[in-house]
mmCIF file of C-alpha atoms in Angstrom:
data_model
loop_
_atom_site.group_PDB
_atom_site.id
_atom_site.type_symbol
_atom_site.label_atom_id
_atom_site.label_comp_id
_atom_site.label_asym_id
_atom_site.label_seq_id
_atom_site.Cartn_x
_atom_site.Cartn_y
_atom_site.Cartn_z
ATOM 1 C CA UNK A 1 -20.055 -4.078 -9.367
ATOM 2 C CA UNK A 2 -17.123 -5.881 -7.874
ATOM 3 C CA UNK A 3 -17.737 -6.795 -4.276
ATOM 4 C CA UNK A 4 -14.343 -7.342 -2.774
ATOM 5 C CA UNK A 5 -14.649 -6.385 0.812
ATOM 6 C CA UNK A 6 -11.789 -7.857 2.736
ATOM 7 C CA UNK A 7 -13.728 -9.646 5.420
ATOM 8 C CA UNK A 8 -10.847 -10.646 7.643
ATOM 9 C CA UNK A 9 -9.119 -10.134 4.400
ATOM 10 C CA UNK A 10 -11.668 -12.612 3.408
ATOM 11 C CA UNK A 11 -12.809 -11.228 0.120
ATOM 12 C CA UNK A 12 -9.276 -10.487 -0.888
ATOM 13 C CA UNK A 13 -9.030 -13.327 -3.362
ATOM 14 C CA UNK A 14 -12.191 -12.194 -5.060
ATOM 15 C CA UNK A 15 -13.979 -15.489 -5.225
ATOM 16 C CA UNK A 16 -17.090 -13.417 -4.579
ATOM 17 C CA UNK A 17 -18.779 -12.568 -7.860
ATOM 18 C CA UNK A 18 -19.972 -9.050 -8.377
ATOM 19 C CA UNK A 19 -17.431 -6.445 -7.235
ATOM 20 C CA UNK A 20 -15.013 -6.301 -10.094
ATOM 21 C CA UNK A 21 -15.665 -8.466 -13.131
ATOM 22 C CA UNK A 22 -12.132 -8.277 -14.483
ATOM 23 C CA UNK A 23 -10.632 -9.454 -11.228
ATOM 24 C CA UNK A 24 -13.206 -12.212 -10.857
ATOM 25 C CA UNK A 25 -12.551 -13.452 -14.379
ATOM 26 C CA UNK A 26 -8.801 -13.643 -13.810
ATOM 27 C CA UNK A 27 -9.134 -15.308 -10.420
ATOM 28 C CA UNK A 28 -10.593 -18.457 -11.992
ATOM 29 C CA UNK A 29 -7.087 -19.809 -12.615
ATOM 30 C CA UNK A 30 -5.514 -18.363 -9.501
ATOM 31 C CA UNK A 31 -2.965 -20.548 -7.779
ATOM 32 C CA UNK A 32 -3.511 -21.550 -4.155
ATOM 33 C CA UNK A 33 -2.722 -19.027 -1.439
ATOM 34 C CA UNK A 34 -1.255 -19.944 1.920
ATOM 35 C CA UNK A 35 -1.361 -18.780 5.530
ATOM 36 C CA UNK A 36 0.869 -19.616 8.495
ATOM 37 C CA UNK A 37 0.150 -23.273 9.253
ATOM 38 C CA UNK A 38 2.051 -23.567 12.533
ATOM 39 C CA UNK A 39 -0.512 -21.599 14.568
ATOM 40 C CA UNK A 40 -4.316 -22.008 14.769
ATOM 41 C CA UNK A 41 -6.536 -19.776 12.628
ATOM 42 C CA UNK A 42 -7.973 -18.314 15.824
ATOM 43 C CA UNK A 43 -4.501 -17.218 16.886
ATOM 44 C CA UNK A 44 -3.904 -15.489 13.547
ATOM 45 C CA UNK A 45 -7.100 -13.484 14.011
ATOM 46 C CA UNK A 46 -6.171 -12.686 17.601
ATOM 47 C CA UNK A 47 -2.709 -11.523 16.534
ATOM 48 C CA UNK A 48 -4.383 -9.141 14.078
ATOM 49 C CA UNK A 49 -6.811 -7.861 16.708
ATOM 50 C CA UNK A 50 -3.949 -7.290 19.139
ATOM 51 C CA UNK A 51 -1.943 -5.423 16.496
ATOM 52 C CA UNK A 52 -4.986 -3.301 15.637
ATOM 53 C CA UNK A 53 -5.670 -2.447 19.278
ATOM 54 C CA UNK A 54 -2.067 -1.376 19.786
ATOM 55 C CA UNK A 55 -2.104 0.606 16.532
ATOM 56 C CA UNK A 56 -5.269 2.556 17.369
ATOM 57 C CA UNK A 57 -4.154 3.328 20.916
ATOM 58 C CA UNK A 58 -0.765 4.534 19.746
ATOM 59 C CA UNK A 59 -1.410 6.368 16.491
ATOM 60 C CA UNK A 60 -5.079 7.319 16.050
ATOM 61 C CA UNK A 61 -5.648 10.869 17.291
ATOM 62 C CA UNK A 62 -8.617 13.250 17.466
ATOM 63 C CA UNK A 63 -8.426 16.573 15.629
ATOM 64 C CA UNK A 64 -10.591 19.600 16.332
ATOM 65 C CA UNK A 65 -11.681 22.422 14.084
ATOM 66 C CA UNK A 66 -14.343 20.731 11.971
ATOM 67 C CA UNK A 67 -18.085 20.364 12.274
ATOM 68 C CA UNK A 68 -17.770 16.585 12.530
ATOM 69 C CA UNK A 69 -15.547 14.426 14.743
ATOM 70 C CA UNK A 70 -12.240 13.980 12.961
ATOM 71 C CA UNK A 71 -9.569 11.314 13.423
ATOM 72 C CA UNK A 72 -6.115 11.094 11.901
ATOM 73 C CA UNK A 73 -3.034 8.874 12.129
ATOM 74 C CA UNK A 74 -0.025 10.498 13.811
ATOM 75 C CA UNK A 75 3.085 9.615 11.865
ATOM 76 C CA UNK A 76 5.614 11.097 14.279
ATOM 77 C CA UNK A 77 5.984 11.847 17.984
ATOM 78 C CA UNK A 78 4.939 15.464 17.425
ATOM 79 C CA UNK A 79 1.480 14.367 16.277
ATOM 80 C CA UNK A 80 1.910 15.448 12.664
ATOM 81 C CA UNK A 81 0.522 13.422 9.786
ATOM 82 C CA UNK A 82 0.809 12.831 6.041
ATOM 83 C CA UNK A 83 -1.680 11.572 3.469
ATOM 84 C CA UNK A 84 0.201 8.261 3.210
ATOM 85 C CA UNK A 85 -0.550 7.648 6.890
ATOM 86 C CA UNK A 86 -4.146 8.677 6.397
ATOM 87 C CA UNK A 87 -4.572 6.266 3.515
ATOM 88 C CA UNK A 88 -3.229 3.469 5.696
ATOM 89 C CA UNK A 89 -5.607 4.483 8.465
ATOM 90 C CA UNK A 90 -8.658 4.352 6.216
ATOM 91 C CA UNK A 91 -7.575 1.024 4.722
ATOM 92 C CA UNK A 92 -7.023 -0.485 8.160
ATOM 93 C CA UNK A 93 -10.304 0.703 9.653
ATOM 94 C CA UNK A 94 -12.260 -0.504 6.606
ATOM 95 C CA UNK A 95 -10.549 -3.893 6.553
ATOM 96 C CA UNK A 96 -10.876 -4.385 10.315
ATOM 97 C CA UNK A 97 -14.667 -4.215 10.010
ATOM 98 C CA UNK A 98 -14.440 -7.985 9.508
ATOM 99 C CA UNK A 99 -12.873 -8.430 12.940
ATOM 100 C CA UNK A 100 -14.574 -5.910 15.224
ATOM 101 C CA UNK A 101 -17.583 -3.592 15.310
ATOM 102 C CA UNK A 102 -15.781 -0.452 16.470
ATOM 103 C CA UNK A 103 -14.158 0.659 13.210
ATOM 104 C CA UNK A 104 -16.887 2.631 11.392
ATOM 105 C CA UNK A 105 -16.666 5.619 13.739
ATOM 106 C CA UNK A 106 -12.917 5.790 13.205
ATOM 107 C CA UNK A 107 -13.324 5.434 9.447
ATOM 108 C CA UNK A 108 -15.956 8.170 9.206
ATOM 109 C CA UNK A 109 -13.845 10.467 11.369
ATOM 110 C CA UNK A 110 -10.889 9.865 9.076
ATOM 111 C CA UNK A 111 -13.064 10.609 6.061
ATOM 112 C CA UNK A 112 -14.079 13.948 7.582
ATOM 113 C CA UNK A 113 -10.434 14.762 8.289
ATOM 114 C CA UNK A 114 -9.502 13.924 4.694
ATOM 115 C CA UNK A 115 -12.204 16.299 3.416
ATOM 116 C CA UNK A 116 -11.080 19.037 5.818
ATOM 117 C CA UNK A 117 -7.538 19.198 4.417
ATOM 118 C CA UNK A 118 -7.722 19.194 0.602
ATOM 119 C CA UNK A 119 -4.750 19.630 -1.688
ATOM 120 C CA UNK A 120 -4.150 23.177 -2.892
ATOM 121 C CA UNK A 121 -3.911 21.849 -6.463
ATOM 122 C CA UNK A 122 -6.914 19.511 -6.641
ATOM 123 C CA UNK A 123 -9.593 19.526 -3.950
ATOM 124 C CA UNK A 124 -10.422 15.863 -4.630
ATOM 125 C CA UNK A 125 -7.094 14.943 -3.032
ATOM 126 C CA UNK A 126 -5.686 15.301 0.470
ATOM 127 C CA UNK A 127 -2.934 17.814 1.169
ATOM 128 C CA UNK A 128 0.319 15.983 1.682
ATOM 129 C CA UNK A 129 1.079 17.020 5.272
ATOM 130 C CA UNK A 130 -0.497 18.617 8.338
ATOM 131 C CA UNK A 131 1.236 19.825 11.482
ATOM 132 C CA UNK A 132 -0.141 19.565 15.010
ATOM 133 C CA UNK A 133 -0.576 23.031 16.549
ATOM 134 C CA UNK A 134 -0.580 21.717 20.103
ATOM 135 C CA UNK A 135 -4.204 22.620 20.829
ATOM 136 C CA UNK A 136 -5.968 19.822 18.975
ATOM 137 C CA UNK A 137 -5.988 21.684 15.669
ATOM 138 C CA UNK A 138 -3.924 20.900 12.600
ATOM 139 C CA UNK A 139 -2.585 23.166 9.875
ATOM 140 C CA UNK A 140 -1.463 22.294 6.358
ATOM 141 C CA UNK A 141 2.280 22.078 5.933
ATOM 142 C CA UNK A 142 3.912 25.333 4.877
ATOM 143 C CA UNK A 143 6.801 23.699 3.062
ATOM 144 C CA UNK A 144 7.447 23.625 -0.662
ATOM 145 C CA UNK A 145 5.001 20.789 -1.355
ATOM 146 C CA UNK A 146 1.408 21.701 -0.494
ATOM 147 C CA UNK A 147 -0.183 19.361 -3.012
ATOM 148 C CA UNK A 148 -0.903 15.650 -2.851
ATOM 149 C CA UNK A 149 1.048 12.400 -2.625
ATOM 150 C CA UNK A 150 -0.390 9.793 -4.985
ATOM 151 C CA UNK A 151 -0.322 6.730 -2.734
ATOM 152 C CA UNK A 152 -2.395 8.359 -0.007
ATOM 153 C CA UNK A 153 -5.232 9.254 -2.362
ATOM 154 C CA UNK A 154 -5.190 5.866 -4.098
ATOM 155 C CA UNK A 155 -5.521 4.122 -0.740
ATOM 156 C CA UNK A 156 -8.246 6.530 0.406
ATOM 157 C CA UNK A 157 -10.277 5.868 -2.742
ATOM 158 C CA UNK A 158 -9.862 2.109 -2.385
ATOM 159 C CA UNK A 159 -10.772 2.256 1.312
ATOM 160 C CA UNK A 160 -13.979 4.128 0.453
ATOM 161 C CA UNK A 161 -14.966 1.296 -1.898
ATOM 162 C CA UNK A 162 -14.309 -1.184 0.903
ATOM 163 C CA UNK A 163 -16.430 0.945 3.230
ATOM 164 C CA UNK A 164 -19.269 0.860 0.698
ATOM 165 C CA UNK A 165 -19.108 -2.926 0.711
ATOM 166 C CA UNK A 166 -18.876 -3.094 4.512
ATOM 167 C CA UNK A 167 -21.538 -0.582 5.511
ATOM 168 C CA UNK A 168 -23.309 0.562 2.359
ATOM 169 C CA UNK A 169 -23.580 4.140 1.125
ATOM 170 C CA UNK A 170 -27.112 5.051 2.165
ATOM 171 C CA UNK A 171 -26.010 6.839 5.337
ATOM 172 C CA UNK A 172 -24.545 10.295 5.819
ATOM 173 C CA UNK A 173 -21.558 9.474 3.573
ATOM 174 C CA UNK A 174 -21.937 8.063 0.090
ATOM 175 C CA UNK A 175 -18.682 6.120 0.211
ATOM 176 C CA UNK A 176 -18.869 4.855 -3.345
ATOM 177 C CA UNK A 177 -19.648 8.246 -4.868
ATOM 178 C CA UNK A 178 -16.782 9.822 -2.939
ATOM 179 C CA UNK A 179 -14.439 7.055 -4.097
ATOM 180 C CA UNK A 180 -15.351 7.543 -7.754
ATOM 181 C CA UNK A 181 -14.735 11.284 -7.458
ATOM 182 C CA UNK A 182 -11.177 10.603 -6.278
ATOM 183 C CA UNK A 183 -10.633 7.864 -8.868
ATOM 184 C CA UNK A 184 -11.618 10.181 -11.706
ATOM 185 C CA UNK A 185 -9.382 12.939 -10.367
ATOM 186 C CA UNK A 186 -6.467 10.513 -10.089
ATOM 187 C CA UNK A 187 -6.849 9.545 -13.719
ATOM 188 C CA UNK A 188 -7.045 13.166 -14.831
ATOM 189 C CA UNK A 189 -4.271 14.595 -12.675
ATOM 190 C CA UNK A 190 -1.704 12.004 -11.579
ATOM 191 C CA UNK A 191 -1.679 9.234 -14.199
ATOM 192 C CA UNK A 192 0.834 9.944 -16.965
ATOM 193 C CA UNK A 193 -1.066 9.961 -20.244
ATOM 194 C CA UNK A 194 1.730 8.221 -22.171
ATOM 195 C CA UNK A 195 3.390 5.815 -19.701
ATOM 196 C CA UNK A 196 0.075 5.177 -17.833
ATOM 197 C CA UNK A 197 2.016 5.056 -14.558
ATOM 198 C CA UNK A 198 1.371 7.213 -11.469
ATOM 199 C CA UNK A 199 3.156 10.513 -11.081
ATOM 200 C CA UNK A 200 4.422 11.445 -7.618
ATOM 201 C CA UNK A 201 1.501 13.767 -6.846
ATOM 202 C CA UNK A 202 -0.657 16.560 -8.211
ATOM 203 C CA UNK A 203 2.257 18.975 -7.772
ATOM 204 C CA UNK A 204 3.989 17.397 -10.775
ATOM 205 C CA UNK A 205 3.016 19.216 -13.936
ATOM 206 C CA UNK A 206 3.498 18.015 -17.498
ATOM 207 C CA UNK A 207 6.351 20.417 -18.202
ATOM 208 C CA UNK A 208 8.285 19.642 -15.007
ATOM 209 C CA UNK A 209 11.865 19.066 -16.239
ATOM 210 C CA UNK A 210 12.755 16.737 -13.353
ATOM 211 C CA UNK A 211 9.707 14.869 -12.083
ATOM 212 C CA UNK A 212 7.245 14.621 -14.991
ATOM 213 C CA UNK A 213 8.894 11.413 -16.253
ATOM 214 C CA UNK A 214 9.337 9.783 -12.837
ATOM 215 C CA UNK A 215 7.336 7.271 -10.828
ATOM 216 C CA UNK A 216 7.495 5.733 -7.333
ATOM 217 C CA UNK A 217 7.235 1.931 -7.392
ATOM 218 C CA UNK A 218 5.400 1.791 -4.060
ATOM 219 C CA UNK A 219 2.563 3.677 -5.805
ATOM 220 C CA UNK A 220 2.132 0.774 -8.235
ATOM 221 C CA UNK A 221 -1.136 -0.659 -6.948
ATOM 222 C CA UNK A 222 -2.305 -2.996 -9.674
ATOM 223 C CA UNK A 223 -5.147 -4.374 -7.601
ATOM 224 C CA UNK A 224 -6.448 -0.879 -6.938
ATOM 225 C CA UNK A 225 -6.267 -0.105 -10.666
ATOM 226 C CA UNK A 226 -8.335 -3.173 -11.582
ATOM 227 C CA UNK A 227 -10.977 -2.228 -9.042
ATOM 228 C CA UNK A 228 -10.979 1.431 -10.128
ATOM 229 C CA UNK A 229 -11.613 0.391 -13.740
ATOM 230 C CA UNK A 230 -14.880 -1.237 -12.730
ATOM 231 C CA UNK A 231 -15.958 1.252 -10.079
ATOM 232 C CA UNK A 232 -15.446 4.274 -12.350
ATOM 233 C CA UNK A 233 -16.365 2.417 -15.562
ATOM 234 C CA UNK A 234 -13.107 3.671 -17.057
ATOM 235 C CA UNK A 235 -10.989 1.165 -18.981
ATOM 236 C CA UNK A 236 -8.004 3.509 -18.872
ATOM 237 C CA UNK A 237 -7.316 1.991 -15.455
ATOM 238 C CA UNK A 238 -6.753 -1.326 -17.226
ATOM 239 C CA UNK A 239 -3.940 0.454 -19.087
ATOM 240 C CA UNK A 240 -2.514 1.477 -15.706
ATOM 241 C CA UNK A 241 -2.640 -2.091 -14.446
ATOM 242 C CA UNK A 242 -0.951 -3.365 -17.602
ATOM 243 C CA UNK A 243 1.738 -0.665 -17.445
ATOM 244 C CA UNK A 244 2.572 -1.671 -13.877
ATOM 245 C CA UNK A 245 2.958 -5.328 -14.853
ATOM 246 C CA UNK A 246 4.911 -4.605 -18.037
ATOM 247 C CA UNK A 247 7.268 -2.105 -16.410
ATOM 248 C CA UNK A 248 7.915 -4.451 -13.489
ATOM 249 C CA UNK A 249 8.929 -7.106 -16.012
ATOM 250 C CA UNK A 250 11.219 -4.657 -17.813
ATOM 251 C CA UNK A 251 12.934 -3.491 -14.635
ATOM 252 C CA UNK A 252 13.398 -6.994 -13.252
ATOM 253 C CA UNK A 253 14.893 -8.225 -16.523
ATOM 254 C CA UNK A 254 17.113 -5.222 -17.180
ATOM 255 C CA UNK A 255 18.142 -4.017 -13.725
ATOM 256 C CA UNK A 256 17.593 -6.809 -11.168
ATOM 257 C CA UNK A 257 17.676 -10.182 -12.938
ATOM 258 C CA UNK A 258 19.167 -11.933 -9.895
ATOM 259 C CA UNK A 259 16.990 -10.392 -7.179
ATOM 260 C CA UNK A 260 13.750 -9.196 -8.783
ATOM 261 C CA UNK A 261 13.929 -6.079 -6.596
ATOM 262 C CA UNK A 262 12.489 -2.739 -7.675
ATOM 263 C CA UNK A 263 13.996 0.655 -6.789
ATOM 264 C CA UNK A 264 12.250 3.404 -4.847
ATOM 265 C CA UNK A 265 12.048 5.645 -7.923
ATOM 266 C CA UNK A 266 12.347 5.186 -11.685
ATOM 267 C CA UNK A 267 12.945 7.705 -14.450
ATOM 268 C CA UNK A 268 11.846 7.310 -18.064
ATOM 269 C CA UNK A 269 14.709 8.313 -20.368
ATOM 270 C CA UNK A 270 15.478 7.328 -23.948
ATOM 271 C CA UNK A 271 12.343 5.171 -24.088
ATOM 272 C CA UNK A 272 13.345 2.999 -21.132
ATOM 273 C CA UNK A 273 13.005 2.976 -17.375
ATOM 274 C CA UNK A 274 16.097 3.391 -15.204
ATOM 275 C CA UNK A 275 16.619 3.608 -11.429
ATOM 276 C CA UNK A 276 16.734 7.186 -10.177
ATOM 277 C CA UNK A 277 20.075 8.720 -9.200
ATOM 278 C CA UNK A 278 21.004 9.343 -5.536
ATOM 279 C CA UNK A 279 19.052 12.182 -3.884
ATOM 280 C CA UNK A 280 16.567 12.279 -6.747
ATOM 281 C CA UNK A 281 13.803 13.133 -4.253
ATOM 282 C CA UNK A 282 14.525 11.788 -0.784
ATOM 283 C CA UNK A 283 17.856 10.054 -0.082
ATOM 284 C CA UNK A 284 21.008 8.518 -1.512
ATOM 285 C CA UNK A 285 19.188 5.207 -1.967
ATOM 286 C CA UNK A 286 16.449 6.570 -4.259
ATOM 287 C CA UNK A 287 17.601 4.162 -6.991
ATOM 288 C CA UNK A 288 17.791 1.179 -4.631
ATOM 289 C CA UNK A 289 15.370 -1.170 -2.880
ATOM 290 C CA UNK A 290 14.936 1.175 0.057
ATOM 291 C CA UNK A 291 12.248 2.481 2.401
ATOM 292 C CA UNK A 292 9.691 3.173 -0.349
ATOM 293 C CA UNK A 293 10.133 0.029 -2.425
ATOM 294 C CA UNK A 294 10.161 -2.114 0.735
ATOM 295 C CA UNK A 295 6.350 -2.064 0.419
ATOM 296 C CA UNK A 296 6.364 -3.497 -3.105
ATOM 297 C CA UNK A 297 5.972 -7.210 -2.143
ATOM 298 C CA UNK A 298 2.853 -6.315 -0.131
ATOM 299 C CA UNK A 299 1.384 -4.266 -2.999
ATOM 300 C CA UNK A 300 2.175 -7.049 -5.468
ATOM 301 C CA UNK A 301 0.595 -9.678 -3.215
ATOM 302 C CA UNK A 302 -2.559 -7.582 -2.992
ATOM 303 C CA UNK A 303 -2.590 -7.156 -6.760
ATOM 304 C CA UNK A 304 -2.305 -10.904 -7.293
ATOM 305 C CA UNK A 305 -4.951 -11.715 -4.693
ATOM 306 C CA UNK A 306 -7.283 -9.187 -6.295
ATOM 307 C CA UNK A 307 -6.732 -9.946 -9.984
ATOM 308 C CA UNK A 308 -5.328 -13.470 -10.147
ATOM 309 C CA UNK A 309 -2.798 -12.263 -12.726
ATOM 310 C CA UNK A 310 -0.181 -15.012 -12.798
ATOM 311 C CA UNK A 311 2.412 -12.716 -14.360
ATOM 312 C CA UNK A 312 2.292 -10.712 -11.118
ATOM 313 C CA UNK A 313 2.672 -13.941 -9.172
ATOM 314 C CA UNK A 314 5.779 -14.919 -11.134
ATOM 315 C CA UNK A 315 7.284 -11.469 -10.657
ATOM 316 C CA UNK A 316 6.690 -11.672 -6.926
ATOM 317 C CA UNK A 317 8.086 -15.197 -6.758
ATOM 318 C CA UNK A 318 11.392 -13.836 -8.092
ATOM 319 C CA UNK A 319 11.605 -11.549 -5.075
ATOM 320 C CA UNK A 320 10.450 -14.292 -2.698
ATOM 321 C CA UNK A 321 13.058 -16.763 -3.902
ATOM 322 C CA UNK A 322 15.925 -14.312 -3.638
ATOM 323 C CA UNK A 323 14.824 -12.967 -0.224
ATOM 324 C CA UNK A 324 14.511 -16.378 1.447
ATOM 325 C CA UNK A 325 17.761 -17.651 -0.049
ATOM 326 C CA UNK A 326 19.647 -14.481 0.785
ATOM 327 C CA UNK A 327 18.427 -14.538 4.400
ATOM 328 C CA UNK A 328 19.040 -18.291 4.673
ATOM 329 C CA UNK A 329 15.474 -18.700 5.906
ATOM 330 C CA UNK A 330 15.958 -16.305 8.843
ATOM 331 C CA UNK A 331 13.937 -13.052 8.658
ATOM 332 C CA UNK A 332 16.299 -11.429 11.157
ATOM 333 C CA UNK A 333 19.031 -11.712 8.532
ATOM 334 C CA UNK A 334 17.137 -9.709 5.919
ATOM 335 C CA UNK A 335 18.627 -6.235 6.014
ATOM 336 C CA UNK A 336 17.016 -2.793 5.801
ATOM 337 C CA UNK A 337 17.680 -2.053 2.149
ATOM 338 C CA UNK A 338 19.582 -3.455 -0.833
ATOM 339 C CA UNK A 339 20.996 -2.420 -4.138
ATOM 340 C CA UNK A 340 19.171 -3.992 -7.055
ATOM 341 C CA UNK A 341 22.090 -6.422 -7.355
ATOM 342 C CA UNK A 342 21.462 -7.614 -3.775
ATOM 343 C CA UNK A 343 24.179 -5.793 -1.826
ATOM 344 C CA UNK A 344 22.976 -4.796 1.654
ATOM 345 C CA UNK A 345 22.671 -1.089 2.409
ATOM 346 C CA UNK A 346 22.423 -1.571 6.180
ATOM 347 C CA UNK A 347 23.573 -3.883 8.930
ATOM 348 C CA UNK A 348 20.220 -4.314 10.625
ATOM 349 C CA UNK A 349 16.715 -5.507 9.824
ATOM 350 C CA UNK A 350 13.508 -3.452 9.950
ATOM 351 C CA UNK A 351 9.847 -4.482 10.137
ATOM 352 C CA UNK A 352 8.884 -2.409 7.098
ATOM 353 C CA UNK A 353 11.054 -4.798 5.059
ATOM 354 C CA UNK A 354 10.056 -7.994 6.893
ATOM 355 C CA UNK A 355 6.259 -7.625 6.915
ATOM 356 C CA UNK A 356 5.772 -7.108 3.161
ATOM 357 C CA UNK A 357 7.854 -10.245 2.549
ATOM 358 C CA UNK A 358 5.237 -12.197 4.527
ATOM 359 C CA UNK A 359 2.486 -10.803 2.300
ATOM 360 C CA UNK A 360 4.578 -11.811 -0.693
ATOM 361 C CA UNK A 361 5.175 -15.332 0.611
ATOM 362 C CA UNK A 362 1.416 -15.909 0.978
ATOM 363 C CA UNK A 363 1.031 -16.312 -2.799
ATOM 364 C CA UNK A 364 3.585 -19.141 -3.100
ATOM 365 C CA UNK A 365 2.924 -22.624 -1.691
ATOM 366 C CA UNK A 366 6.634 -23.442 -1.765
ATOM 367 C CA UNK A 367 7.285 -20.688 0.821
ATOM 368 C CA UNK A 368 5.256 -22.150 3.693
ATOM 369 C CA UNK A 369 8.151 -22.420 6.157
ATOM 370 C CA UNK A 370 9.452 -18.988 5.144
ATOM 371 C CA UNK A 371 5.978 -17.532 5.753
ATOM 372 C CA UNK A 372 5.820 -19.213 9.160
ATOM 373 C CA UNK A 373 9.166 -17.698 10.123
ATOM 374 C CA UNK A 374 8.105 -14.268 8.908
ATOM 375 C CA UNK A 375 4.820 -14.471 10.833
ATOM 376 C CA UNK A 376 6.695 -15.208 14.033
ATOM 377 C CA UNK A 377 8.982 -12.259 13.391
ATOM 378 C CA UNK A 378 5.900 -10.059 12.935
ATOM 379 C CA UNK A 379 4.181 -11.297 16.097
ATOM 380 C CA UNK A 380 6.143 -13.346 18.623
ATOM 381 C CA UNK A 381 9.527 -11.737 17.992
ATOM 382 C CA UNK A 382 8.480 -8.147 17.244
ATOM 383 C CA UNK A 383 10.735 -5.933 19.359
ATOM 384 C CA UNK A 384 9.515 -2.729 21.020
ATOM 385 C CA UNK A 385 12.551 -0.954 19.593
ATOM 386 C CA UNK A 386 11.189 -1.621 16.078
ATOM 387 C CA UNK A 387 7.878 0.108 16.702
ATOM 388 C CA UNK A 388 6.971 3.308 14.892
ATOM 389 C CA UNK A 389 4.056 4.493 12.783
ATOM 390 C CA UNK A 390 5.490 3.254 9.493
ATOM 391 C CA UNK A 391 6.532 -0.176 10.698
ATOM 392 C CA UNK A 392 3.369 -0.786 12.699
ATOM 393 C CA UNK A 393 1.027 0.313 9.905
ATOM 394 C CA UNK A 394 2.697 -1.721 7.154
ATOM 395 C CA UNK A 395 2.967 -4.662 9.552
ATOM 396 C CA UNK A 396 -0.781 -4.639 10.279
ATOM 397 C CA UNK A 397 -1.709 -4.206 6.615
ATOM 398 C CA UNK A 398 0.611 -7.073 5.667
ATOM 399 C CA UNK A 399 -0.911 -9.275 8.383
ATOM 400 C CA UNK A 400 -4.355 -8.590 6.931
ATOM 401 C CA UNK A 401 -3.084 -9.518 3.477
ATOM 402 C CA UNK A 402 -1.646 -12.771 4.787
ATOM 403 C CA UNK A 403 -4.933 -13.717 6.439
ATOM 404 C CA UNK A 404 -6.816 -14.050 3.176
ATOM 405 C CA UNK A 405 -9.896 -16.219 3.095
ATOM 406 C CA UNK A 406 -12.037 -17.457 0.223
ATOM 407 C CA UNK A 407 -15.769 -17.058 0.712
#
C-alpha cells in the first residue's frame, strides 16, 4: 500500500515506501524540487495556516438535514455548492492535518455531506450541485445536469486515501474502503474504455453524439490515477495515467508548440485530439487556456511529485518557460486566459492562473526566482478584490503543493 499522506505536503514526493509502489519506483530518479528560498520555512507554513484559517472562516458552512454533522464549501455568495468545491474541501482538510489538529471534524462532516447528496446516475458519486434553501438545508440542483462532475469525485476519492493515511480507517468511517468504492465506480462509469481519459461526468453516456468523445484537461489527474491503480489493485488506472501523458504530448506538439498550454476541453475526432469549439460546454474560450485549464500546471506538478515521471516534468517545463518569459518575470503581467498560441484573452490577471504556475515552478530548479515572485503574489500581494471561492481554494491547494517535503 502506497503511503503518501501529504504531511505539510510532506509525503507528496513519495520518498516514503509503502503507499503506491509504482510511484515510489519512479521517484527514484526524480529531479530536485524547490520551494521559495527568500522566506524562512516557518513563514511558508504560517502563510499556509493563515490561508487555511481565512478559507475555513469564509467558505466552510454547516448543513442540516442529516443524522450526522455535515459541512460543505460554499462556492458562491448564496451559499450554494458544487462537487468540485467539495472535492477541494476534502483535499484541503485532509492535507492540513499536517499543520493543525482541527481538520478531522471538518473532513468527516464533509464526508457525511458527500454521502447525503449522491448523483442520480451513480450513488457512488456526488450530485453536481446543491442549492441553499435559506434554512440550513440544501437541495440538489433542479437543472438539466443532476449527475456528477468527474473532478469532484476523483478528488474526494483521493482525499479519502489521504484521510486513511492521516487518521486510519478503524473509526466510524472506513476511509480506504469508501475511496476504493468511488475509484471502482469512476473506472466503470467515467473513464472512456477506448481513449482511457475521463469523461465529463456520469451524465455522459456512450451514445452521446456531442460529449462522449470529449474530455476536460483539468480532470487529468495523473498522480491520482497512479495512486488509484495501487489502492484498487486495478492496472487499468495505469492506462489512464499513460493516456494523460501521451495526450498531453500530442496536444502540446500539435496545437501549442510555442506555449505548451492545454485547452479547457478537447474532442476526439478522426483519431486525433483537437481543442473544442467556442461554447462547446461553458464559454467562448472552451478551446483555449481558460478558467478550467488554468489548473493544469498544479495538477501536473502533483502528478510529477507523486510519480516522478520525467515526461510530465518536461511537459510542465514547457509551460513554465513560456509563462515566465511571456510575463517577463512579473506574475502581475500574466493574464487571465490565453489562446494556445499565447494571445491574451483578458487584460487583467487572476489568482486562479497565478497560483497553479507556482505549483508548476516548484518542479524546476531553474525557476527559483520565478517561484519566489509567484509566492509573493500569492501571499504578500494578494488583493482582497481577487478573493472568491475558486481563487482561494486553488491558491491554498497550490501553496500546499509548493511546500513539499521529503521524509
